[in-house]
Amino acid sequence: MRNNSWRHFTSPVFWLATSLALFVTALSLASWPSEARAQPGDHDESRIKQGLAIAPLPLDLQGKNRALVGLGSYFVNGPGDCNGCHTVDFSPYLPGGDPFLGEPEQIDPDRYLVGGSAFGPFVSRNLRPDPATGLPAGLTFAEFLLTMRTGHDLKNIPPAPLLQVMPWPNFRKMTDRDLAAIYEYLRALPPAP
């Protein structure tokens, strides 16, 4: 007995149905908003725009790479949710601005990224620029990169030499450019009040 399992691949009905399915798929992809479609050379452009739009504080872009600042803001204020931990007492919102209560989100600028939330014996750090040096968290980029890659606490604040709560294993997997973007965004912020 002859095997006819491949016969449907040679059928004109099969090819017509396959062509129609491909056409419908292509048509549906073409109808996506342009920012949802990958374009050669602008794979970060939508994240840069979004990052600049969601930055909760005025940014000092003087002498800084605007694209890196926007991309860094996207990481810090979007998927990274850095303010969720690096805020005083886990309360990053102004009264009436808590989205978890169905209110329109309003970040408290005085608490934004200033640290101060306790995780047992550990306390989240201030990430805003040091007023004297302008360095985020008081770290040079090389120090910041080392901390993000290794988890080593360069400030040597007890009880441990490694960051215990900060999910540095996740951040160490980011590219150098992504971490540079985070650093550039933090540099663009005003110092903590």
mmCIF file of C-alpha atoms in Angstrom, residues 2-189:
data_model
loop_
_atom_site.group_PDB
_atom_site.id
_atom_site.type_symbol
_atom_site.label_atom_id
_atom_site.label_comp_id
_atom_site.label_asym_id
_atom_site.label_seq_id
_atom_site.Cartn_x
_atom_site.Cartn_y
_atom_site.Cartn_z
ATOM 1 C CA ARG A 2 1.300 3.381 -0.995
ATOM 2 C CA ASN A 3 1.789 6.140 1.616
ATOM 3 C CA ASN A 4 -0.432 9.118 0.721
ATOM 4 C CA SER A 5 0.430 11.296 3.747
ATOM 5 C CA TRP A 6 2.267 13.832 1.575
ATOM 6 C CA ARG A 7 -0.524 14.125 -0.978
ATOM 7 C CA HIS A 8 -2.228 17.088 0.758
ATOM 8 C CA PHE A 9 0.989 19.177 0.383
ATOM 9 C CA THR A 10 0.630 19.039 -3.387
ATOM 10 C CA SER A 11 -3.038 19.929 -3.319
ATOM 11 C CA PRO A 12 -3.999 23.343 -4.779
ATOM 12 C CA VAL A 13 -6.426 23.765 -1.851
ATOM 13 C CA PHE A 14 -3.533 23.417 0.639
ATOM 14 C CA TRP A 15 -1.459 26.074 -1.166
ATOM 15 C CA LEU A 16 -4.413 28.423 -1.495
ATOM 16 C CA ALA A 17 -5.207 28.099 2.232
ATOM 17 C CA THR A 18 -1.528 28.573 3.169
ATOM 18 C CA SER A 19 -1.204 31.654 0.940
ATOM 19 C CA LEU A 20 -4.385 33.125 2.369
ATOM 20 C CA ALA A 21 -3.161 32.550 5.959
ATOM 21 C CA LEU A 22 0.180 34.246 5.194
ATOM 22 C CA PHE A 23 -1.585 37.187 3.539
ATOM 23 C CA VAL A 24 -3.930 37.684 6.530
ATOM 24 C CA THR A 25 -0.969 37.491 8.939
ATOM 25 C CA ALA A 26 1.000 40.071 6.935
ATOM 26 C CA LEU A 27 -2.052 42.331 6.731
ATOM 27 C CA SER A 28 -2.616 42.119 10.483
ATOM 28 C CA LEU A 29 1.066 42.908 11.235
ATOM 29 C CA ALA A 30 0.902 45.910 8.900
ATOM 30 C CA SER A 31 -2.037 47.280 10.882
ATOM 31 C CA TRP A 32 -0.047 47.383 14.161
ATOM 32 C CA PRO A 33 0.868 50.879 15.321
ATOM 33 C CA SER A 34 4.261 51.886 13.940
ATOM 34 C CA GLU A 35 5.789 52.009 17.440
ATOM 35 C CA ALA A 36 4.893 48.334 17.925
ATOM 36 C CA ARG A 37 6.715 47.233 14.774
ATOM 37 C CA ALA A 38 10.471 46.808 14.817
ATOM 38 C CA GLN A 39 12.172 49.125 12.382
ATOM 39 C CA PRO A 40 15.801 48.855 11.324
ATOM 40 C CA GLY A 41 17.933 51.206 13.422
ATOM 41 C CA ASP A 42 15.226 52.418 15.818
ATOM 42 C CA HIS A 43 14.737 49.409 18.078
ATOM 43 C CA ASP A 44 15.189 51.626 21.148
ATOM 44 C CA GLU A 45 13.390 54.741 19.900
ATOM 45 C CA SER A 46 10.000 53.857 21.362
ATOM 46 C CA ARG A 47 11.581 52.991 24.736
ATOM 47 C CA ILE A 48 13.533 56.262 24.701
ATOM 48 C CA LYS A 49 10.361 58.260 24.028
ATOM 49 C CA GLN A 50 8.438 56.337 26.674
ATOM 50 C CA GLY A 51 11.258 56.808 29.186
ATOM 51 C CA LEU A 52 11.337 60.564 28.665
ATOM 52 C CA ALA A 53 7.550 60.707 28.969
ATOM 53 C CA ILE A 54 7.413 58.775 32.264
ATOM 54 C CA ALA A 55 10.311 60.495 34.038
ATOM 55 C CA PRO A 56 8.648 61.851 37.206
ATOM 56 C CA LEU A 57 11.175 64.656 37.824
ATOM 57 C CA PRO A 58 12.561 67.398 35.602
ATOM 58 C CA LEU A 59 15.731 66.176 33.923
ATOM 59 C CA ASP A 60 18.987 68.053 33.445
ATOM 60 C CA LEU A 61 20.006 67.046 29.920
ATOM 61 C CA GLN A 62 22.872 69.553 29.716
ATOM 62 C CA GLY A 63 25.993 67.636 28.636
ATOM 63 C CA LYS A 64 24.190 64.295 28.709
ATOM 64 C CA ASN A 65 23.192 61.839 26.023
ATOM 65 C CA ARG A 66 19.427 62.409 25.621
ATOM 66 C CA ALA A 67 18.816 58.963 24.122
ATOM 67 C CA LEU A 68 20.634 57.228 26.978
ATOM 68 C CA VAL A 69 18.746 59.322 29.542
ATOM 69 C CA GLY A 70 15.418 58.327 27.958
ATOM 70 C CA LEU A 71 16.356 54.667 27.740
ATOM 71 C CA GLY A 72 17.605 54.716 31.336
ATOM 72 C CA SER A 73 14.361 56.288 32.506
ATOM 73 C CA TYR A 74 12.474 53.534 30.709
ATOM 74 C CA PHE A 75 14.420 50.872 32.626
ATOM 75 C CA VAL A 76 14.294 52.674 36.002
ATOM 76 C CA ASN A 77 10.656 53.788 35.887
ATOM 77 C CA GLY A 78 9.222 50.962 33.791
ATOM 78 C CA PRO A 79 10.238 47.321 34.042
ATOM 79 C CA GLY A 80 12.956 47.925 36.678
ATOM 80 C CA ASP A 81 10.588 49.709 39.092
ATOM 81 C CA CYS A 82 13.633 50.980 41.009
ATOM 82 C CA ASN A 83 11.499 53.449 42.977
ATOM 83 C CA GLY A 84 9.485 50.547 44.386
ATOM 84 C CA CYS A 85 12.382 49.815 46.760
ATOM 85 C CA HIS A 86 14.584 52.910 46.605
ATOM 86 C CA THR A 87 12.036 55.140 48.300
ATOM 87 C CA VAL A 88 11.333 56.093 51.895
ATOM 88 C CA ASP A 89 9.203 53.483 53.688
ATOM 89 C CA PHE A 90 7.933 51.945 50.431
ATOM 90 C CA SER A 91 5.636 54.928 49.885
ATOM 91 C CA PRO A 92 6.494 56.470 46.511
ATOM 92 C CA TYR A 93 3.140 58.175 45.840
ATOM 93 C CA LEU A 94 1.653 61.514 46.793
ATOM 94 C CA PRO A 95 -1.674 61.453 48.674
ATOM 95 C CA GLY A 96 -4.388 60.818 46.079
ATOM 96 C CA GLY A 97 -1.846 59.472 43.568
ATOM 97 C CA ASP A 98 -1.641 55.763 44.403
ATOM 98 C CA PRO A 99 -2.483 53.662 41.313
ATOM 99 C CA PHE A 100 -3.013 50.611 43.558
ATOM 100 C CA LEU A 101 -6.032 52.460 44.956
ATOM 101 C CA GLY A 102 -7.341 53.306 41.485
ATOM 102 C CA GLU A 103 -5.972 56.859 41.650
ATOM 103 C CA PRO A 104 -4.010 58.538 38.843
ATOM 104 C CA GLU A 105 -0.335 57.883 39.565
ATOM 105 C CA GLN A 106 1.576 60.778 41.119
ATOM 106 C CA ILE A 107 5.141 60.072 42.270
ATOM 107 C CA ASP A 108 6.290 61.972 45.373
ATOM 108 C CA PRO A 109 9.326 63.918 44.100
ATOM 109 C CA ASP A 110 10.814 64.252 47.603
ATOM 110 C CA ARG A 111 10.805 60.458 48.090
ATOM 111 C CA TYR A 112 11.735 59.438 44.548
ATOM 112 C CA LEU A 113 14.834 57.187 44.547
ATOM 113 C CA VAL A 114 16.152 58.589 47.861
ATOM 114 C CA GLY A 115 16.313 55.171 49.544
ATOM 115 C CA GLY A 116 15.391 54.538 53.138
ATOM 116 C CA SER A 117 13.183 51.450 52.971
ATOM 117 C CA ALA A 118 14.234 48.781 55.469
ATOM 118 C CA PHE A 119 14.504 45.132 54.427
ATOM 119 C CA GLY A 120 15.370 43.610 57.780
ATOM 120 C CA PRO A 121 18.912 44.787 58.566
ATOM 121 C CA PHE A 122 19.345 46.253 55.055
ATOM 122 C CA VAL A 123 18.189 49.702 53.957
ATOM 123 C CA SER A 124 17.745 50.748 50.329
ATOM 124 C CA ARG A 125 20.206 53.390 49.129
ATOM 125 C CA ASN A 126 19.742 56.858 47.771
ATOM 126 C CA LEU A 127 20.319 56.621 44.007
ATOM 127 C CA ARG A 128 19.981 60.336 43.288
ATOM 128 C CA PRO A 129 23.127 62.333 42.491
ATOM 129 C CA ASP A 130 25.351 63.404 45.332
ATOM 130 C CA PRO A 131 25.013 67.228 45.617
ATOM 131 C CA ALA A 132 28.787 67.710 45.892
ATOM 132 C CA THR A 133 29.945 65.403 43.095
ATOM 133 C CA GLY A 134 26.858 64.924 40.909
ATOM 134 C CA LEU A 135 27.539 61.179 40.928
ATOM 135 C CA PRO A 136 24.497 58.872 41.212
ATOM 136 C CA ALA A 137 24.577 57.138 44.605
ATOM 137 C CA GLY A 138 28.014 58.785 44.941
ATOM 138 C CA LEU A 139 29.468 56.211 42.517
ATOM 139 C CA THR A 140 31.525 56.708 39.374
ATOM 140 C CA PHE A 141 30.281 54.811 36.341
ATOM 141 C CA ALA A 142 33.027 52.189 36.828
ATOM 142 C CA GLU A 143 31.939 51.702 40.459
ATOM 143 C CA PHE A 144 28.279 51.582 39.464
ATOM 144 C CA LEU A 145 29.028 48.994 36.772
ATOM 145 C CA LEU A 146 31.047 46.889 39.227
ATOM 146 C CA THR A 147 28.220 47.006 41.776
ATOM 147 C CA MET A 148 25.591 46.069 39.205
ATOM 148 C CA ARG A 149 27.710 43.246 37.763
ATOM 149 C CA THR A 150 29.010 41.725 41.026
ATOM 150 C CA GLY A 151 26.667 42.905 43.791
ATOM 151 C CA HIS A 152 29.654 44.115 45.827
ATOM 152 C CA ASP A 153 28.684 46.890 48.216
ATOM 153 C CA LEU A 154 31.454 49.421 47.645
ATOM 154 C CA LYS A 155 30.253 51.465 50.612
ATOM 155 C CA ASN A 156 30.953 48.475 52.890
ATOM 156 C CA ILE A 157 27.882 49.065 55.004
ATOM 157 C CA PRO A 158 27.322 46.031 57.290
ATOM 158 C CA PRO A 159 25.970 43.400 57.637
ATOM 159 C CA ALA A 160 27.168 41.937 54.323
ATOM 160 C CA PRO A 161 29.726 42.734 51.621
ATOM 161 C CA LEU A 162 27.190 41.769 48.926
ATOM 162 C CA LEU A 163 23.895 43.462 48.224
ATOM 163 C CA GLN A 164 21.317 41.134 49.742
ATOM 164 C CA VAL A 165 17.990 42.557 48.606
ATOM 165 C CA MET A 166 18.820 44.391 45.386
ATOM 166 C CA PRO A 167 18.262 41.902 42.551
ATOM 167 C CA TRP A 168 21.717 42.503 41.085
ATOM 168 C CA PRO A 169 21.773 39.026 39.481
ATOM 169 C CA ASN A 170 18.996 40.288 37.185
ATOM 170 C CA PHE A 171 20.679 43.607 36.427
ATOM 171 C CA ARG A 172 24.099 42.044 35.791
ATOM 172 C CA LYS A 173 22.585 40.364 32.737
ATOM 173 C CA MET A 174 21.889 43.738 31.138
ATOM 174 C CA THR A 175 24.229 45.022 28.458
ATOM 175 C CA ASP A 176 26.864 47.640 29.282
ATOM 176 C CA ARG A 177 24.837 50.084 27.180
ATOM 177 C CA ASP A 178 21.677 49.395 29.200
ATOM 178 C CA LEU A 179 23.544 49.962 32.475
ATOM 179 C CA ALA A 180 25.152 53.092 31.013
ATOM 180 C CA ALA A 181 21.641 54.310 30.169
ATOM 181 C CA ILE A 182 20.495 53.760 33.766
ATOM 182 C CA TYR A 183 23.548 55.630 35.050
ATOM 183 C CA GLU A 184 23.044 58.490 32.574
ATOM 184 C CA TYR A 185 19.399 58.802 33.652
ATOM 185 C CA LEU A 186 20.380 58.888 37.331
ATOM 186 C CA ARG A 187 22.950 61.611 36.490
ATOM 187 C CA ALA A 188 20.177 63.686 34.923
ATOM 188 C CA LEU A 189 18.089 63.732 38.116
#
